[in-house]
CSV table of C-alpha atoms in Angstrom, one decimal:
chain,number,residue,atom,x,y,z
A,189,MET,CA,72.1,197.9,61.9
A,190,LYS,CA,69.3,200.3,60.8
A,191,THR,CA,66.7,202.4,62.5
A,192,LYS,CA,64.4,200.3,64.7
A,193,ILE,CA,61.0,201.0,66.3
A,194,ILE,CA,60.6,199.2,69.6
A,195,LEU,CA,57.1,199.0,71.1
A,196,LYS,CA,56.4,198.5,74.8
A,197,LYS,CA,53.2,197.1,76.4
A,198,VAL,CA,50.9,198.0,73.5
A,199,ASP,CA,49.2,195.9,70.9
A,200,PRO,CA,50.0,197.3,67.5
A,201,ARG,CA,46.4,196.5,66.4
A,202,SER,CA,45.2,199.2,68.9
A,203,LEU,CA,47.1,201.8,66.9
A,204,ARG,CA,45.2,201.2,63.7
A,205,GLU,CA,43.4,204.2,62.3
A,206,SER,CA,45.4,206.5,64.5
A,207,VAL,CA,46.7,210.0,63.6
A,208,PHE,CA,50.5,210.4,63.7
A,209,ILE,CA,52.2,213.7,64.7
A,210,THR,CA,55.8,214.5,64.7
A,211,GLY,CA,58.2,217.5,64.5
A,212,PHE,CA,61.9,218.3,64.6
A,213,ARG,CA,64.2,220.8,66.4
A,214,THR,CA,64.6,223.2,63.5
A,215,ILE,CA,63.6,226.8,63.1
A,216,GLY,CA,62.3,228.1,66.4
A,217,GLU,CA,62.2,224.5,67.7
A,218,VAL,CA,58.6,224.7,66.8
A,219,GLY,CA,58.2,221.0,66.0
A,220,TYR,CA,59.7,219.9,69.2
A,221,LEU,CA,57.8,222.4,71.4
A,222,ALA,CA,54.5,221.5,69.8
A,223,THR,CA,54.9,217.7,70.1
A,224,ARG,CA,56.2,217.8,73.6
A,225,HIS,CA,53.3,220.1,74.6
A,226,LEU,CA,50.8,217.6,73.1
A,227,VAL,CA,52.4,214.7,75.0
A,228,LEU,CA,52.2,216.5,78.3
A,229,LYS,CA,48.8,218.2,77.9
A,230,LEU,CA,47.0,215.0,76.7
A,231,GLY,CA,48.7,212.9,79.3
A,232,MET,CA,49.9,210.5,76.6
A,233,ARG,CA,51.5,207.2,77.6
A,234,ARG,CA,54.8,206.2,76.2
A,235,ILE,CA,54.5,203.1,74.0
A,236,GLY,CA,57.9,202.8,72.4
A,237,PHE,CA,61.2,204.1,71.3
A,238,VAL,CA,63.2,204.7,68.1
A,239,THR,CA,66.8,203.6,68.0
A,240,THR,CA,69.4,204.3,65.4
A,241,PRO,CA,73.0,203.1,64.6
A,242,ARG,CA,74.4,206.4,65.8
A,243,TYR,CA,72.1,206.7,68.7
A,244,LYS,CA,72.5,209.9,70.8
A,245,ASP,CA,74.4,209.2,74.0
A,246,VAL,CA,72.0,211.3,76.0
A,247,ALA,CA,69.3,210.6,78.6
A,248,PHE,CA,67.6,212.9,81.0
A,249,LEU,CA,64.6,213.2,83.4
A,250,ASP,CA,61.4,214.8,81.9
A,251,GLU,CA,57.9,215.2,83.3
A,252,TYR,CA,57.0,211.6,82.6
A,253,GLY,CA,60.3,210.0,83.7
A,254,VAL,CA,63.5,209.0,82.1
A,255,ALA,CA,63.6,210.4,78.6
A,256,THR,CA,65.5,209.0,75.6
A,257,PRO,CA,66.3,210.7,72.3
A,258,PHE,CA,63.4,209.5,70.2
A,259,GLU,CA,60.1,208.2,71.8
A,260,LEU,CA,56.6,207.2,70.8
A,261,PHE,CA,53.5,208.2,72.8
A,262,PHE,CA,49.8,207.3,72.4
A,263,ASP,CA,46.6,209.0,73.4
A,264,ASP,CA,44.0,206.2,73.6
A,265,LYS,CA,41.0,208.6,73.7
A,266,ASN,CA,41.8,210.6,70.6
A,267,LYS,CA,43.8,207.9,68.8
A,268,ILE,CA,46.9,210.1,68.4
A,269,ILE,CA,50.5,208.8,68.2
A,270,VAL,CA,53.2,211.4,68.8
A,271,GLN,CA,56.8,210.7,67.8
A,272,LEU,CA,58.7,213.0,70.2
A,273,ASN,CA,62.2,213.8,68.9
A,274,HIS,CA,64.2,215.4,71.8
A,275,PHE,CA,67.1,215.7,69.4
A,276,LEU,CA,67.8,215.5,65.7
A,277,PRO,CA,69.1,212.2,64.5
A,278,SER,CA,72.6,212.2,63.0
A,279,GLN,CA,72.4,213.8,59.5
A,280,ARG,CA,73.6,210.6,57.9
A,281,GLU,CA,70.6,208.8,59.4
A,282,TRP,CA,67.9,211.2,58.4
A,283,ALA,CA,66.7,209.3,55.4
A,284,ASP,CA,66.6,205.9,57.1
A,285,PHE,CA,65.0,207.4,60.2
A,286,VAL,CA,62.2,208.8,58.1
A,287,LYS,CA,61.7,205.8,55.8
A,288,THR,CA,61.6,203.4,58.7
A,289,THR,CA,58.9,205.6,60.5
A,290,ILE,CA,56.7,205.9,57.4
A,291,LYS,CA,57.0,202.1,56.6
A,292,TRP,CA,56.1,201.3,60.2
A,293,MET,CA,53.0,203.6,60.1
A,294,LYS,CA,51.8,202.0,56.9
A,295,GLU,CA,52.3,198.5,58.4
A,296,ILE,CA,50.2,199.3,61.5
A,297,GLY,CA,47.5,201.2,59.6
A,298,VAL,CA,48.0,204.8,60.6
A,299,LYS,CA,45.3,206.8,58.7
A,300,ASP,CA,46.8,210.3,58.6
A,301,SER,CA,49.8,212.3,59.7
A,302,ILE,CA,51.0,215.8,60.6
A,303,ALA,CA,54.6,217.0,60.6
A,304,ILE,CA,55.5,220.3,62.2
A,305,GLY,CA,58.3,222.7,61.3
A,306,GLY,CA,58.8,226.4,61.1
A,307,LEU,CA,59.2,229.3,58.6
A,308,ASP,CA,61.5,232.2,59.2
A,309,LYS,CA,59.1,235.0,60.1
A,310,ARG,CA,61.4,237.6,58.5
A,311,TYR,CA,60.1,236.5,55.1
A,312,ARG,CA,56.4,236.7,55.9
A,313,THR,CA,54.7,238.9,53.3
A,314,GLY,CA,51.0,238.7,54.5
A,315,GLN,CA,49.0,238.5,57.7
A,316,GLU,CA,48.8,234.7,57.9
A,317,SER,CA,50.3,233.0,61.0
A,318,PHE,CA,51.4,229.8,59.1
A,319,ARG,CA,51.8,228.2,55.7
A,320,TRP,CA,51.4,224.5,54.9
A,321,LEU,CA,51.5,221.8,52.2
A,322,LYS,CA,50.3,218.3,51.9
A,323,THR,CA,50.9,215.1,50.0
A,324,THR,CA,48.7,214.0,47.2
A,325,THR,CA,46.7,211.5,49.4
A,326,SER,CA,46.1,213.9,52.3
A,327,LYS,CA,42.5,215.1,52.5
A,328,VAL,CA,43.2,218.0,54.9
A,329,GLU,CA,42.0,221.5,53.8
A,330,LEU,CA,43.0,224.7,55.6
A,331,ASP,CA,42.3,228.3,55.1
A,332,SER,CA,45.8,229.6,55.4
A,333,PRO,CA,47.9,229.8,52.1
A,334,MET,CA,50.1,227.0,51.1
A,335,ILE,CA,53.9,227.4,51.0
A,336,GLU,CA,55.1,229.4,48.1
A,337,LYS,CA,55.9,227.4,44.9
A,338,GLN,CA,59.6,226.6,44.4
A,339,LEU,CA,60.5,227.5,48.0
A,340,LEU,CA,62.8,224.7,49.0
A,341,MET,CA,62.5,222.7,52.2
A,342,VAL,CA,65.6,221.0,53.6
A,343,GLY,CA,66.4,218.5,56.4
A,344,PRO,CA,64.4,215.7,58.0
A,345,LEU,CA,61.1,217.5,57.4
A,346,ALA,CA,61.7,217.7,53.7
A,347,LEU,CA,62.6,214.0,53.7
A,348,TYR,CA,59.4,213.2,55.6
A,349,THR,CA,57.4,215.1,53.0
A,350,ALA,CA,59.2,213.5,50.0
A,351,TYR,CA,59.0,209.9,51.3
A,352,SER,CA,55.3,210.3,52.3
A,353,GLU,CA,54.6,211.5,48.7
A,354,ILE,CA,56.6,208.5,47.2
A,355,GLU,CA,54.8,206.0,49.5
A,356,ASP,CA,51.3,207.5,48.9
A,357,PHE,CA,51.1,208.2,52.6
A,358,PRO,CA,48.8,211.1,53.7
A,359,ALA,CA,50.9,213.8,55.3
A,360,THR,CA,50.2,217.5,56.1
A,361,ILE,CA,53.1,219.8,56.9
A,362,LEU,CA,52.4,222.7,59.2
A,363,LEU,CA,54.9,225.6,59.0
A,364,PRO,CA,54.1,228.4,61.5
A,365,TYR,CA,56.2,231.6,61.1
A,366,ALA,CA,58.8,231.5,63.8
A,367,GLU,CA,61.8,233.3,65.2
A,368,ARG,CA,64.9,231.8,63.6
A,369,ASP,CA,67.5,232.1,66.4
A,370,ILE,CA,65.4,231.5,69.6
A,371,THR,CA,62.8,229.1,70.7
A,372,ASP,CA,59.3,230.2,69.7
A,373,PRO,CA,56.5,228.8,71.8
A,374,ALA,CA,53.9,231.1,70.2
A,375,ALA,CA,54.6,229.4,66.8
A,376,ALA,CA,54.2,226.0,68.5
A,377,ALA,CA,50.8,227.2,69.8
A,378,VAL,CA,49.8,228.1,66.3
A,379,ALA,CA,50.6,224.6,65.2
A,380,ILE,CA,48.6,223.0,68.0
A,381,GLU,CA,45.6,225.3,67.4
A,382,THR,CA,45.6,224.1,63.8
A,383,ILE,CA,45.7,220.5,64.9
A,384,ASN,CA,42.8,221.2,67.3
A,385,GLN,CA,40.9,222.5,64.3
A,386,ILE,CA,41.7,219.6,62.0
A,387,TYR,CA,40.9,216.8,64.4
A,388,SER,CA,38.3,218.5,66.6
A,389,ILE,CA,40.3,218.2,69.8
A,390,ASN,CA,40.9,220.9,72.5
A,391,VAL,CA,44.6,221.1,73.6
A,392,ASP,CA,45.1,224.2,75.7
A,393,VAL,CA,48.0,226.5,74.5
A,394,ASN,CA,47.9,229.3,77.1
A,395,GLU,CA,51.1,228.1,78.7
A,396,LEU,CA,52.9,228.4,75.3
A,397,TYR,CA,51.7,231.9,74.8
A,398,GLU,CA,52.7,232.8,78.3
A,399,GLU,CA,56.2,231.3,77.8
A,400,ALA,CA,56.5,233.3,74.6
A,401,ARG,CA,55.5,236.5,76.4
A,402,LYS,CA,58.2,235.9,79.1
A,403,ILE,CA,60.8,235.2,76.4
A,404,GLU,CA,59.9,238.5,74.6
A,405,GLU,CA,60.1,240.4,77.9
A,406,ASP,CA,63.5,238.9,78.7
A,407,ILE,CA,64.9,239.8,75.3
A,408,LYS,CA,63.5,243.4,75.7
A,409,ARG,CA,65.3,243.7,79.1
A,410,GLN,CA,68.5,242.4,77.6
A,411,LEU,CA,68.3,244.9,74.8
A,412,GLU,CA,67.6,247.8,77.2
A,413,ALA,CA,70.5,246.8,79.4
A,414,PHE,CA,72.8,246.6,76.4
A,415,GLN,CA,71.6,250.0,75.1
A,416,LYS,CA,72.2,251.6,78.6
A,417,GLU,CA,75.6,250.0,78.9
A,418,SER,CA,76.5,251.3,75.4
A,419,GLY,CA,75.2,254.8,76.2
A,420,ARG,CA,72.5,254.5,73.6
A,421,GLY,CA,69.4,254.4,75.7
A,422,LYS,CA,67.1,256.5,73.5
A,423,SER,CA,64.0,254.8,72.4
A,424,THR,CA,64.6,255.9,68.8
A,425,ASP,CA,67.8,253.8,68.5
A,426,ARG,CA,67.6,250.7,66.4
A,427,LEU,CA,69.8,247.9,67.4
A,428,TYR,CA,70.7,245.0,65.1
A,429,MET,CA,72.1,241.8,66.7
């Protein structure tokens, strides 16, 4: 048994010339936050599922109904397919998961793709909000600098990039700078704003920035409480956690 893509109530021919967008729960969970936001804000309809041999034994209720680990959504108006990965596949399945997805996209005639990840913001050296890279066949051009040469990518996003290059499939990888150890909705907003720019759509990101503000305030309150409890409440104290 291998990774399978199961479509529901959609003619694959209607997906031709679509844009495919995906992301994974890695640094800052940027890829997941961004793709889920796109699904909800665009009111996308679910058109299918991805199953794997070591399928996650998890299901839950989301805004659109019963959610499964890996799902496919479609926006008819903007011709956008989103692969929403609520979880990471088993590491042993990463390669097959990615290869199956790319092969399927080529078969149905997807014209372009975006994959979203994150970069640890502690290593930012300039003022840019994100870095990026693209495969040879991608025609996307962006003002922000590309990822630094020889900086290694790892995980499913790296496999998506590598197999897209091997298969001559157009892929652009967006890497907003993000907090490493907490969810970072602001970084997800940066990714969506870039997608808005590339494809001339208008997905609102105010909720993501508001969520980021609340997270920042919550962390600040926790730090202040910790400093007070430790007897180090001076504003000049620096706390490393």
